[in-house]
Amino acid sequence: MHNSATTRDRIRSFALSLPGAVEEFPWGDRPVVKVNKKIFVFLGDEGISVKLADDEARGHALAVPGAAPTRYGLGRHGWVSVPLGTGDTPVELLCDWVEESYRTIAPRGLVAVLDGGPSNPAG
């Protein structure tokens, strides 16, 4: 079992390994990871928020104890906030959700790079 800081660090490292991903701090010390100037994961002290377009994945994420639609109206658009401190959710599954969020937000060309194909500059 990992504590929430270790889990967050592993998720952060994974997110930053995705093609074109960059870390920014638009709200002080709370990082986000973006691709093409769009956020695909919020990294909070106690949890993460990801955009899950797939209904099944979103339902699975919402079943995690303490998970909820992301506040500030983002939940209406498929964003889910998942707590990290429970230790109930494997890091690999959290990273799968980060990757799904990335695939939803990233341009097609970068998704193709992720899939091992050639980059499409048109996006």
MMTF fields as JSON, N, C-alpha, C and O atoms, coordinates in Angstrom:
{
  "mmtfVersion": "1.0.0",
  "mmtfProducer": "UNKNOWN",
  "numBonds": 491,
  "numAtoms": 492,
  "numGroups": 123,
  "numChains": 1,
  "numModels": 1,
  "chainsPerModel": [1],
  "groupsPerChain": [123],
  "chainIdList": ["A"],
  "bondAtomList": [4, 2, 8, 6, 12, 10, 16, 14, 20, 18, 24, 22, 28, 26, 32, 30, 36, 34, 40, 38, 44, 42, 48, 46, 52, 50, 56, 54, 60, 58, 64, 62, 68, 66, 72, 70, 76, 74, 80, 78, 84, 82, 88, 86, 92, 90, 96, 94, 100, 98, 104, 102, 108, 106, 112, 110, 116, 114, 120, 118, 124, 122, 128, 126, 132, 130, 136, 134, 140, 138, 144, 142, 148, 146, 152, 150, 156, 154, 160, 158, 164, 162, 168, 166, 172, 170, 176, 174, 180, 178, 184, 182, 188, 186, 192, 190, 196, 194, 200, 198, 204, 202, 208, 206, 212, 210, 216, 214, 220, 218, 224, 222, 228, 226, 232, 230, 236, 234, 240, 238, 244, 242, 248, 246, 252, 250, 256, 254, 260, 258, 264, 262, 268, 266, 272, 270, 276, 274, 280, 278, 284, 282, 288, 286, 292, 290, 296, 294, 300, 298, 304, 302, 308, 306, 312, 310, 316, 314, 320, 318, 324, 322, 328, 326, 332, 330, 336, 334, 340, 338, 344, 342, 348, 346, 352, 350, 356, 354, 360, 358, 364, 362, 368, 366, 372, 370, 376, 374, 380, 378, 384, 382, 388, 386, 392, 390, 396, 394, 400, 398, 404, 402, 408, 406, 412, 410, 416, 414, 420, 418, 424, 422, 428, 426, 432, 430, 436, 434, 440, 438, 444, 442, 448, 446, 452, 450, 456, 454, 460, 458, 464, 462, 468, 466, 472, 470, 476, 474, 480, 478, 484, 482, 488, 486],
  "bondOrderList": [1, 1, 1, 1, 1, 1, 1, 1, 1, 1, 1, 1, 1, 1, 1, 1, 1, 1, 1, 1, 1, 1, 1, 1, 1, 1, 1, 1, 1, 1, 1, 1, 1, 1, 1, 1, 1, 1, 1, 1, 1, 1, 1, 1, 1, 1, 1, 1, 1, 1, 1, 1, 1, 1, 1, 1, 1, 1, 1, 1, 1, 1, 1, 1, 1, 1, 1, 1, 1, 1, 1, 1, 1, 1, 1, 1, 1, 1, 1, 1, 1, 1, 1, 1, 1, 1, 1, 1, 1, 1, 1, 1, 1, 1, 1, 1, 1, 1, 1, 1, 1, 1, 1, 1, 1, 1, 1, 1, 1, 1, 1, 1, 1, 1, 1, 1, 1, 1, 1, 1, 1, 1],
  "groupList": [{"groupName": "MET", "atomNameList": ["N", "CA", "C", "O"], "elementList": ["N", "C", "C", "O"], "formalChargeList": [0, 0, 0, 0], "bondAtomList": [1, 0, 2, 1, 3, 2], "bondOrderList": [1, 1, 2], "singleLetterCode": "M", "chemCompType": "L-PEPTIDE LINKING"}, {"groupName": "HIS", "atomNameList": ["N", "CA", "C", "O"], "elementList": ["N", "C", "C", "O"], "formalChargeList": [0, 0, 0, 0], "bondAtomList": [1, 0, 2, 1, 3, 2], "bondOrderList": [1, 1, 2], "singleLetterCode": "H", "chemCompType": "L-PEPTIDE LINKING"}, {"groupName": "ASN", "atomNameList": ["N", "CA", "C", "O"], "elementList": ["N", "C", "C", "O"], "formalChargeList": [0, 0, 0, 0], "bondAtomList": [1, 0, 2, 1, 3, 2], "bondOrderList": [1, 1, 2], "singleLetterCode": "N", "chemCompType": "L-PEPTIDE LINKING"}, {"groupName": "SER", "atomNameList": ["N", "CA", "C", "O"], "elementList": ["N", "C", "C", "O"], "formalChargeList": [0, 0, 0, 0], "bondAtomList": [1, 0, 2, 1, 3, 2], "bondOrderList": [1, 1, 2], "singleLetterCode": "S", "chemCompType": "L-PEPTIDE LINKING"}, {"groupName": "ALA", "atomNameList": ["N", "CA", "C", "O"], "elementList": ["N", "C", "C", "O"], "formalChargeList": [0, 0, 0, 0], "bondAtomList": [1, 0, 2, 1, 3, 2], "bondOrderList": [1, 1, 2], "singleLetterCode": "A", "chemCompType": "L-PEPTIDE LINKING"}, {"groupName": "THR", "atomNameList": ["N", "CA", "C", "O"], "elementList": ["N", "C", "C", "O"], "formalChargeList": [0, 0, 0, 0], "bondAtomList": [1, 0, 2, 1, 3, 2], "bondOrderList": [1, 1, 2], "singleLetterCode": "T", "chemCompType": "L-PEPTIDE LINKING"}, {"groupName": "ARG", "atomNameList": ["N", "CA", "C", "O"], "elementList": ["N", "C", "C", "O"], "formalChargeList": [0, 0, 0, 0], "bondAtomList": [1, 0, 2, 1, 3, 2], "bondOrderList": [1, 1, 2], "singleLetterCode": "R", "chemCompType": "L-PEPTIDE LINKING"}, {"groupName": "ASP", "atomNameList": ["N", "CA", "C", "O"], "elementList": ["N", "C", "C", "O"], "formalChargeList": [0, 0, 0, 0], "bondAtomList": [1, 0, 2, 1, 3, 2], "bondOrderList": [1, 1, 2], "singleLetterCode": "D", "chemCompType": "L-PEPTIDE LINKING"}, {"groupName": "ILE", "atomNameList": ["N", "CA", "C", "O"], "elementList": ["N", "C", "C", "O"], "formalChargeList": [0, 0, 0, 0], "bondAtomList": [1, 0, 2, 1, 3, 2], "bondOrderList": [1, 1, 2], "singleLetterCode": "I", "chemCompType": "L-PEPTIDE LINKING"}, {"groupName": "PHE", "atomNameList": ["N", "CA", "C", "O"], "elementList": ["N", "C", "C", "O"], "formalChargeList": [0, 0, 0, 0], "bondAtomList": [1, 0, 2, 1, 3, 2], "bondOrderList": [1, 1, 2], "singleLetterCode": "F", "chemCompType": "L-PEPTIDE LINKING"}, {"groupName": "LEU", "atomNameList": ["N", "CA", "C", "O"], "elementList": ["N", "C", "C", "O"], "formalChargeList": [0, 0, 0, 0], "bondAtomList": [1, 0, 2, 1, 3, 2], "bondOrderList": [1, 1, 2], "singleLetterCode": "L", "chemCompType": "L-PEPTIDE LINKING"}, {"groupName": "PRO", "atomNameList": ["N", "CA", "C", "O"], "elementList": ["N", "C", "C", "O"], "formalChargeList": [0, 0, 0, 0], "bondAtomList": [1, 0, 2, 1, 3, 2], "bondOrderList": [1, 1, 2], "singleLetterCode": "P", "chemCompType": "L-PEPTIDE LINKING"}, {"groupName": "GLY", "atomNameList": ["N", "CA", "C", "O"], "elementList": ["N", "C", "C", "O"], "formalChargeList": [0, 0, 0, 0], "bondAtomList": [1, 0, 2, 1, 3, 2], "bondOrderList": [1, 1, 2], "singleLetterCode": "G", "chemCompType": "PEPTIDE LINKING"}, {"groupName": "VAL", "atomNameList": ["N", "CA", "C", "O"], "elementList": ["N", "C", "C", "O"], "formalChargeList": [0, 0, 0, 0], "bondAtomList": [1, 0, 2, 1, 3, 2], "bondOrderList": [1, 1, 2], "singleLetterCode": "V", "chemCompType": "L-PEPTIDE LINKING"}, {"groupName": "GLU", "atomNameList": ["N", "CA", "C", "O"], "elementList": ["N", "C", "C", "O"], "formalChargeList": [0, 0, 0, 0], "bondAtomList": [1, 0, 2, 1, 3, 2], "bondOrderList": [1, 1, 2], "singleLetterCode": "E", "chemCompType": "L-PEPTIDE LINKING"}, {"groupName": "TRP", "atomNameList": ["N", "CA", "C", "O"], "elementList": ["N", "C", "C", "O"], "formalChargeList": [0, 0, 0, 0], "bondAtomList": [1, 0, 2, 1, 3, 2], "bondOrderList": [1, 1, 2], "singleLetterCode": "W", "chemCompType": "L-PEPTIDE LINKING"}, {"groupName": "LYS", "atomNameList": ["N", "CA", "C", "O"], "elementList": ["N", "C", "C", "O"], "formalChargeList": [0, 0, 0, 0], "bondAtomList": [1, 0, 2, 1, 3, 2], "bondOrderList": [1, 1, 2], "singleLetterCode": "K", "chemCompType": "L-PEPTIDE LINKING"}, {"groupName": "TYR", "atomNameList": ["N", "CA", "C", "O"], "elementList": ["N", "C", "C", "O"], "formalChargeList": [0, 0, 0, 0], "bondAtomList": [1, 0, 2, 1, 3, 2], "bondOrderList": [1, 1, 2], "singleLetterCode": "Y", "chemCompType": "L-PEPTIDE LINKING"}, {"groupName": "CYS", "atomNameList": ["N", "CA", "C", "O"], "elementList": ["N", "C", "C", "O"], "formalChargeList": [0, 0, 0, 0], "bondAtomList": [1, 0, 2, 1, 3, 2], "bondOrderList": [1, 1, 2], "singleLetterCode": "C", "chemCompType": "L-PEPTIDE LINKING"}],
  "groupTypeList": [0, 1, 2, 3, 4, 5, 5, 6, 7, 6, 8, 6, 3, 9, 4, 10, 3, 10, 11, 12, 4, 13, 14, 14, 9, 11, 15, 12, 7, 6, 11, 13, 13, 16, 13, 2, 16, 16, 8, 9, 13, 9, 10, 12, 7, 14, 12, 8, 3, 13, 16, 10, 4, 7, 7, 14, 4, 6, 12, 1, 4, 10, 4, 13, 11, 12, 4, 4, 11, 5, 6, 17, 12, 10, 12, 6, 1, 12, 15, 13, 3, 13, 11, 10, 12, 5, 12, 7, 5, 11, 13, 14, 10, 10, 18, 7, 15, 13, 14, 14, 3, 17, 6, 5, 8, 4, 11, 6, 12, 10, 13, 4, 13, 10, 7, 12, 12, 11, 3, 2, 11, 4, 12],
  "groupIdList": [1, 2, 3, 4, 5, 6, 7, 8, 9, 10, 11, 12, 13, 14, 15, 16, 17, 18, 19, 20, 21, 22, 23, 24, 25, 26, 27, 28, 29, 30, 31, 32, 33, 34, 35, 36, 37, 38, 39, 40, 41, 42, 43, 44, 45, 46, 47, 48, 49, 50, 51, 52, 53, 54, 55, 56, 57, 58, 59, 60, 61, 62, 63, 64, 65, 66, 67, 68, 69, 70, 71, 72, 73, 74, 75, 76, 77, 78, 79, 80, 81, 82, 83, 84, 85, 86, 87, 88, 89, 90, 91, 92, 93, 94, 95, 96, 97, 98, 99, 100, 101, 102, 103, 104, 105, 106, 107, 108, 109, 110, 111, 112, 113, 114, 115, 116, 117, 118, 119, 120, 121, 122, 123],
  "secStructList": [7, 7, 7, 2, 2, 2, 2, 2, 2, 2, 2, 2, 2, 2, 2, 2, 6, 1, 6, 6, 3, 3, 3, 3, 3, 3, 3, 6, 6, 3, 3, 3, 3, 3, 3, 6, 6, 3, 3, 3, 3, 3, 3, 7, 1, 1, 3, 3, 3, 3, 3, 7, 7, 1, 2, 2, 2, 2, 2, 2, 2, 2, 6, 1, 6, 6, 7, 3, 3, 7, 6, 6, 6, 4, 4, 4, 4, 6, 3, 3, 3, 3, 3, 1, 6, 6, 7, 7, 1, 7, 2, 2, 2, 2, 2, 2, 2, 2, 2, 2, 2, 2, 2, 2, 2, 1, 7, 2, 2, 2, 2, 2, 2, 2, 6, 6, 1, 7, 7, 7, 6, 6, 7],
  "xCoordList": [0.849, 0.0, 0.894, 1.905, 0.516, 1.278, 0.501, -0.73, 1.235, 0.525, 0.138, 0.606, -0.714, -1.246, -0.16, -0.257, 0.88, 1.952, 2.736, 3.051, 3.056, 3.782, 2.93, 3.425, 1.66, 0.752, 0.656, 0.732, 0.488, 0.403, 1.685, 1.622, 2.842, 4.113, 4.199, 4.688, 3.73, 3.75, 2.8, 3.127, 1.633, 0.671, 1.231, 1.113, 1.838, 2.449, 3.514, 3.533, 4.402, 5.46, 4.868, 5.342, 3.828, 3.177, 2.583, 2.798, 1.837, 1.189, 2.218, 2.003, 3.339, 4.368, 5.123, 5.824, 4.993, 5.645, 4.843, 5.345, 3.617, 2.773, 3.212, 3.651, 3.098, 3.58, 2.978, 1.759, 3.846, 3.414, 2.921, 2.465, 3.0, 2.485, 3.422, 4.643, 2.838, 3.599, 2.88, 1.653, 3.682, 3.127, 3.064, 3.996, 1.958, 1.803, 1.177, 0.597, 1.303, 0.784, -0.112, 0.258, -1.286, -2.144, -2.783, -3.228, -2.834, -3.462, -2.481, -2.771, -1.334, -0.351, 0.381, 1.015, 0.294, 1.074, 0.323, 0.805, -0.846, -1.603, -1.326, -1.804, -0.556, -0.197, -1.33, -2.22, -1.252, -2.082, -1.131, -0.021, -1.567, -0.789, -1.658, -2.833, -1.029, -1.741, -1.127, 0.033, -1.933, -1.472, -2.168, -3.377, -1.404, -1.962, -2.712, -3.763, -2.162, -2.695, -4.015, -4.696, -4.382, -5.626, -5.303, -4.498, -5.935, -5.706, -6.293, -7.424, -5.498, -6.062, -5.995, -6.611, -5.263, -5.312, -4.982, -4.006, -5.823, -5.567, -4.927, -5.446, -3.807, -3.105, -3.23, -2.438, -4.213, -4.416, -3.648, -3.077, -3.636, -2.956, -3.579, -2.873, -4.879, -5.577, -6.154, -6.665, -6.079, -6.665, -6.356, -5.646, -6.904, -6.735, -8.113, -9.105, -8.157, -9.372, -9.004, -8.023, -9.812, -9.578, -10.888, -11.969, -10.779, -11.965, -12.139, -11.283, -13.26, -13.541, -14.775, -15.903, -14.551, -15.644, -16.43, -17.622, -15.765, -16.405, -17.291, -16.818, -18.57, -19.52, -19.11, -19.251, -18.601, -18.213, -17.031, -17.043, -16.015, -14.853, -15.265, -14.811, -16.126, -16.585, -17.348, -17.154, -18.212, -18.957, -18.039, -18.251, -17.013, -16.039, -15.298, -15.118, -14.872, -14.155, -15.057, -14.609, -16.314, -17.243, -17.574, -18.077, -17.294, -17.531, -16.429, -16.594, -15.308, -14.226, -14.744, -15.332, -14.537, -14.993, -14.453, -13.246, -15.359, -14.973, -14.909, -14.76, -15.018, -14.982, -16.29, -17.338, -16.206, -17.388, -17.162, -16.021, -18.254, -18.076, -17.277, -17.505, -16.359, -15.519, -16.373, -17.321, -16.02, -16.769, -16.569, -15.91, -17.152, -17.071, -17.667, -17.238, -18.66, -19.342, -18.619, -19.16, -17.408, -16.654, -17.265, -17.154, -17.911, -18.526, -19.566, -19.744, -20.253, -21.248, -20.606, -21.276, -19.309, -18.601, -17.714, -16.789, -17.99, -17.281, -16.071, -15.378, -15.796, -14.655, -15.024, -16.101, -14.106, -14.302, -13.108, -11.959, -13.388, -12.339, -12.244, -13.233, -11.036, -10.793, -9.792, -8.693, -10.153, -9.208, -8.074, -8.257, -6.901, -5.743, -5.435, -4.749, -5.909, -5.517, -6.095, -5.63, -7.102, -7.747, -6.879, -6.993, -6.013, -5.179, -5.941, -5.373, -7.24, -8.075, -7.927, -8.237, -7.462, -7.407, -5.97, -5.11, -5.688, -4.317, -3.809, -4.556, -2.536, -1.922, -2.073, -2.279, -1.974, -2.081, -3.45, -3.549, -4.499, -5.844, -5.972, -6.559, -5.431, -5.439, -4.71, -5.167, -3.586, -2.839, -3.628, -3.551, -4.383, -5.254, -6.264, -6.526, -6.827, -7.793, -7.119, -7.714, -5.884, -5.128, -4.907, -5.052, -4.555, -4.343, -5.641, -5.625, -6.755, -8.031, -8.339, -8.797, -8.084, -8.302, -7.415, -7.867, -6.151, -5.213, -5.76, -5.779, -6.202, -6.706, -7.931, -8.146, -8.725, -9.904, -9.515, -10.171, -8.46, -8.06, -7.031, -7.082, -6.106, -4.968, -5.4, -6.386, -4.648, -4.893, -4.616, -3.806, -5.287, -5.128, -3.677, -3.263, -2.903, -1.506, -0.702, 0.135, -0.945, -0.226, -0.743, 0.027, -2.034, -2.569, -1.933, -1.628, -1.731, -1.07, 0.358, 0.82, 1.063, 2.422, 2.369, 3.189, 1.42, 1.259, 1.029, 1.538, 0.269, -0.039, 1.079, 0.948, 2.176, 3.322, 3.288, 4.139, 2.322, 2.22, 2.916, 3.437, 2.933, 3.561, 2.733, 1.512, 3.397, 2.722, 2.023, 2.552, 0.83, 0.092, 0.117, -0.59, 0.911, 1.026, -0.299, -0.438, -1.272, -2.561, -3.348, -4.329, -2.91, -3.553, -4.789, -5.472],
  "yCoordList": [-1.178, 0.0, 1.24, 1.29, 2.22, 3.462, 4.587, 4.586, 5.557, 6.729, 7.618, 7.421, 8.594, 9.405, 10.203, 10.41, 10.661, 11.431, 10.555, 10.989, 9.331, 8.412, 8.059, 8.038, 7.786, 7.462, 8.636, 8.451, 9.845, 11.038, 11.21, 11.551, 10.979, 11.102, 10.101, 10.432, 8.888, 7.878, 8.267, 8.1, 8.781, 9.22, 10.411, 10.472, 11.352, 12.527, 12.092, 12.57, 11.186, 10.7, 10.041, 10.258, 9.234, 8.587, 9.631, 9.575, 10.581, 11.608, 12.389, 12.672, 12.737, 13.518, 12.698, 13.266, 11.372, 10.524, 10.452, 9.952, 10.938, 10.883, 11.953, 13.03, 11.671, 12.603, 14.004, 14.164, 15.009, 16.402, 16.894, 18.033, 16.068, 16.453, 17.442, 17.292, 18.452, 19.447, 19.72, 19.66, 20.021, 20.342, 21.851, 22.566, 22.327, 23.754, 23.911, 22.973, 25.112, 25.428, 26.666, 27.723, 26.552, 27.722, 28.218, 29.364, 27.375, 27.743, 27.561, 26.852, 28.196, 28.11, 26.786, 26.418, 26.063, 24.839, 23.58, 22.472, 23.728, 22.566, 22.338, 23.098, 21.298, 21.091, 20.493, 19.806, 20.784, 20.127, 19.638, 20.152, 18.65, 18.212, 18.463, 18.099, 19.104, 19.515, 18.875, 18.464, 18.806, 18.473, 19.453, 19.661, 20.05, 21.011, 22.139, 22.589, 22.584, 23.68, 23.354, 24.254, 22.069, 21.654, 20.673, 19.758, 20.876, 20.012, 18.626, 18.492, 17.586, 16.237, 15.562, 14.513, 16.136, 15.62, 16.739, 17.471, 16.848, 17.731, 16.855, 15.783, 17.301, 16.541, 17.268, 18.161, 16.892, 17.525, 16.824, 15.755, 17.423, 16.823, 15.489, 14.562, 15.396, 14.2, 13.336, 12.248, 13.808, 13.031, 13.616, 14.614, 12.974, 13.431, 13.621, 13.071, 14.407, 14.54, 14.269, 14.802, 13.425, 13.04, 13.112, 13.011, 13.289, 13.304, 11.912, 11.423, 11.284, 9.933, 9.977, 10.048, 9.935, 10.019, 8.713, 8.72, 7.594, 6.289, 6.098, 6.205, 5.816, 5.673, 4.576, 4.737, 3.46, 2.346, 2.735, 2.467, 3.365, 3.798, 4.846, 4.809, 5.78, 6.816, 6.183, 6.568, 5.216, 4.525, 3.767, 3.757, 3.13, 2.401, 3.367, 3.087, 4.497, 5.491, 6.046, 6.243, 6.298, 6.846, 5.838, 6.219, 4.551, 3.519, 3.477, 2.829, 4.161, 4.221, 4.992, 6.062, 4.466, 5.191, 6.626, 6.85, 7.58, 8.99, 9.692, 10.913, 8.948, 9.568, 10.305, 9.948, 11.344, 12.148, 12.895, 13.079, 13.329, 14.212, 15.443, 15.984, 15.866, 17.012, 18.262, 18.476, 19.077, 20.312, 21.346, 21.096, 22.494, 23.653, 23.363, 23.934, 22.47, 22.166, 21.193, 20.807, 20.785, 19.869, 18.471, 17.763, 18.071, 16.752, 16.536, 15.416, 17.6, 17.503, 17.088, 16.565, 17.325, 17.047, 15.811, 15.644, 14.944, 13.675, 13.66, 12.645, 14.758, 14.8, 14.132, 14.363, 13.294, 12.574, 12.847, 12.791, 13.142, 13.31, 12.027, 11.559, 11.465, 10.195, 10.425, 10.919, 10.073, 10.247, 9.228, 8.123, 9.612, 8.723, 8.092, 7.07, 8.654, 8.211, 6.886, 6.329, 6.358, 5.128, 3.901, 2.918, 3.939, 2.789, 1.658, 0.601, 1.872, 0.823, 0.702, -0.341, 1.753, 1.771, 1.585, 2.401, 0.52, 0.291, 1.458, 2.043, 1.777, 2.861, 2.597, 3.531, 1.346, 1.009, 1.405, 1.895, 1.197, 1.578, 3.093, 3.628, 3.783, 5.248, 5.761, 6.705, 5.144, 5.548, 5.233, 5.981, 4.138, 3.845, 4.974, 5.391, 5.465, 6.562, 7.846, 8.621, 8.084, 9.255, 9.133, 10.111, 7.926, 7.73, 7.938, 8.532, 7.46, 7.681, 9.171, 9.656, 9.894, 11.338, 11.999, 12.863, 11.581, 12.098, 11.846, 12.753, 10.619, 10.267, 11.103, 11.398, 11.479, 12.309, 13.739, 14.375, 14.249, 15.651, 15.878, 16.897, 14.945, 15.142, 15.144, 14.505, 15.871, 15.815, 14.403, 13.664, 14.049, 12.712, 12.361, 11.217, 13.339, 13.063, 12.585, 11.693, 13.166, 12.737, 11.393, 10.598, 11.133, 9.816, 8.758, 7.658, 9.083, 8.154, 7.874, 6.736, 8.898, 8.702, 7.762, 6.852, 7.977, 7.114, 5.668, 4.742, 5.48, 4.14, 3.545, 2.432, 4.281, 3.767, 4.057, 3.57, 4.841, 5.174, 6.48, 7.134, 6.869, 8.133, 9.32, 9.229, 10.409, 11.631, 12.262, 12.275, 12.784, 13.507, 14.981, 15.381, 15.801, 17.197, 17.945, 18.957, 17.471, 18.158, 17.976, 18.681, 17.005, 16.793, 16.017, 15.739],
  "zCoordList": [0.0, 0.0, 0.0, 0.701, -0.779, -0.883, -0.231, -0.228, 0.328, 0.839, -0.333, -1.455, -0.068, -1.165, -1.877, -3.086, -1.158, -1.807, -2.773, -3.881, -2.371, -3.248, -4.462, -5.589, -4.231, -5.333, -6.293, -7.507, -5.762, -6.611, -7.426, -8.607, -6.811, -7.533, -8.675, -9.755, -8.449, -9.514, -10.649, -11.824, -10.293, -11.309, -12.076, -13.3, -11.368, -12.003, -13.006, -14.14, -12.59, -13.483, -14.716, -15.831, -14.515, -15.653, -16.593, -17.804, -16.038, -16.863, -17.672, -18.851, -17.037, -17.733, -18.772, -19.61, -18.733, -19.734, -21.031, -22.038, -21.019, -22.214, -23.215, -22.81, -24.52, -25.542, -25.407, -25.343, -25.365, -25.331, -23.984, -23.882, -22.941, -21.619, -20.934, -20.984, -20.295, -19.533, -18.213, -18.123, -17.197, -15.885, -15.729, -16.097, -15.182, -14.896, -13.519, -12.972, -12.97, -11.64, -11.719, -11.208, -12.353, -12.528, -11.23, -11.164, -10.202, -8.931, -7.776, -6.813, -7.877, -6.8, -6.8, -7.789, -5.68, -5.553, -5.983, -5.747, -6.609, -7.083, -8.564, -9.406, -8.891, -10.292, -11.125, -10.622, -12.401, -13.405, -14.485, -14.626, -15.242, -16.394, -17.617, -17.666, -18.608, -19.818, -21.055, -21.061, -22.087, -23.423, -24.36, -24.266, -25.257, -26.205, -25.475, -25.93, -24.348, -23.531, -22.838, -22.347, -22.794, -22.145, -21.021, -21.194, -19.877, -18.718, -18.966, -19.432, -18.643, -18.656, -17.292, -17.103, -16.331, -14.96, -13.974, -14.136, -12.951, -11.811, -10.733, -10.422, -10.162, -9.125, -7.794, -7.494, -7.004, -5.71, -4.608, -4.823, -3.431, -2.287, -1.892, -1.496, -1.998, -1.525, -2.64, -2.374, -3.895, -4.97, -6.331, -6.458, -7.341, -8.719, -9.333, -8.854, -10.4, -11.202, -12.646, -13.164, -13.294, -14.682, -15.451, -14.871, -16.763, -17.621, -18.212, -18.949, -17.877, -18.355, -19.246, -18.758, -20.55, -21.514, -21.584, -21.891, -21.3, -21.35, -20.113, -18.982, -20.337, -19.224, -18.248, -17.035, -18.773, -17.908, -17.015, -15.814, -17.604, -16.817, -15.787, -14.643, -16.194, -15.266, -14.104, -12.951, -14.4, -13.354, -12.41, -11.198, -12.975, -12.158, -11.241, -10.055, -11.783, -10.972, -9.877, -8.747, -10.197, -9.204, -8.102, -7.045, -8.344, -7.334, -6.273, -5.239, -6.519, -5.53, -4.311, -4.47, -3.1, -1.905, -1.87, -1.96, -1.738, -1.671, -3.015, -3.058, -4.123, -5.453, -5.703, -5.165, -6.533, -6.84, -8.145, -8.569, -8.789, -9.941, -9.495, -8.413, -10.325, -9.992, -9.854, -10.609, -8.879, -8.6, -9.706, -10.716, -9.48, -10.376, -11.748, -12.751, -11.788, -13.032, -13.94, -14.976, -13.579, -14.438, -14.465, -15.466, -13.37, -13.312, -14.395, -14.872, -14.788, -15.877, -17.191, -18.081, -17.306, -18.558, -18.457, -19.251, -17.486, -17.385, -16.47, -16.393, -15.773, -14.861, -13.543, -12.993, -13.043, -11.789, -10.881, -11.319, -9.614, -8.606, -7.792, -7.227, -7.74, -7.057, -5.935, -6.186, -4.688, -3.585, -3.673, -4.184, -3.169, -3.207, -1.86, -1.812, -0.786, 0.545, 0.999, 1.994, 0.3, 0.759, 0.522, 1.254, -0.489, -0.81, -1.47, -1.745, -1.728, -2.306, -3.82, -4.395, -4.456, -5.913, -6.372, -6.041, -7.134, -7.596, -8.455, -9.24, -8.289, -9.059, -10.551, -11.325, -10.959, -12.379, -12.926, -14.05, -12.144, -12.582, -12.646, -13.586, -11.656, -11.683, -12.925, -13.569, -13.257, -14.462, -15.732, -16.707, -15.73, -16.88, -17.076, -18.204, -15.971, -16.067, -16.524, -17.273, -16.084, -16.558, -18.064, -18.798, -18.525, -19.962, -20.738, -21.816, -20.21, -20.903, -20.994, -22.029, -19.906, -19.907, -20.965, -21.715, -21.014, -22.015, -23.426, -24.259, -23.686, -25.019, -25.397, -26.572, -24.407, -24.649, -24.999, -25.824, -24.383, -24.512, -25.621, -26.31, -25.799, -26.716, -28.185, -28.553, -29.016, -30.458, -30.997, -30.437, -32.068, -32.665, -32.956, -32.77, -33.413, -33.748, -32.553, -32.688, -31.386, -30.183, -29.68, -29.142, -29.849, -29.489, -30.388, -29.927, -31.673, -32.591, -32.14, -32.224, -31.662, -31.14, -29.936, -29.82, -29.057, -27.885, -28.309, -27.678, -29.367, -29.861, -30.706, -31.217, -30.855, -31.597, -33.079, -33.824, -33.521, -34.935, -35.246, -34.343, -36.511, -36.893, -36.415, -36.289, -36.156, -35.731, -36.918, -38.03, -36.676, -37.703, -37.324, -36.399, -38.011, -37.629, -37.645, -36.959, -38.411, -38.468, -37.179, -36.942, -36.32, -35.028, -35.185, -34.199]
}
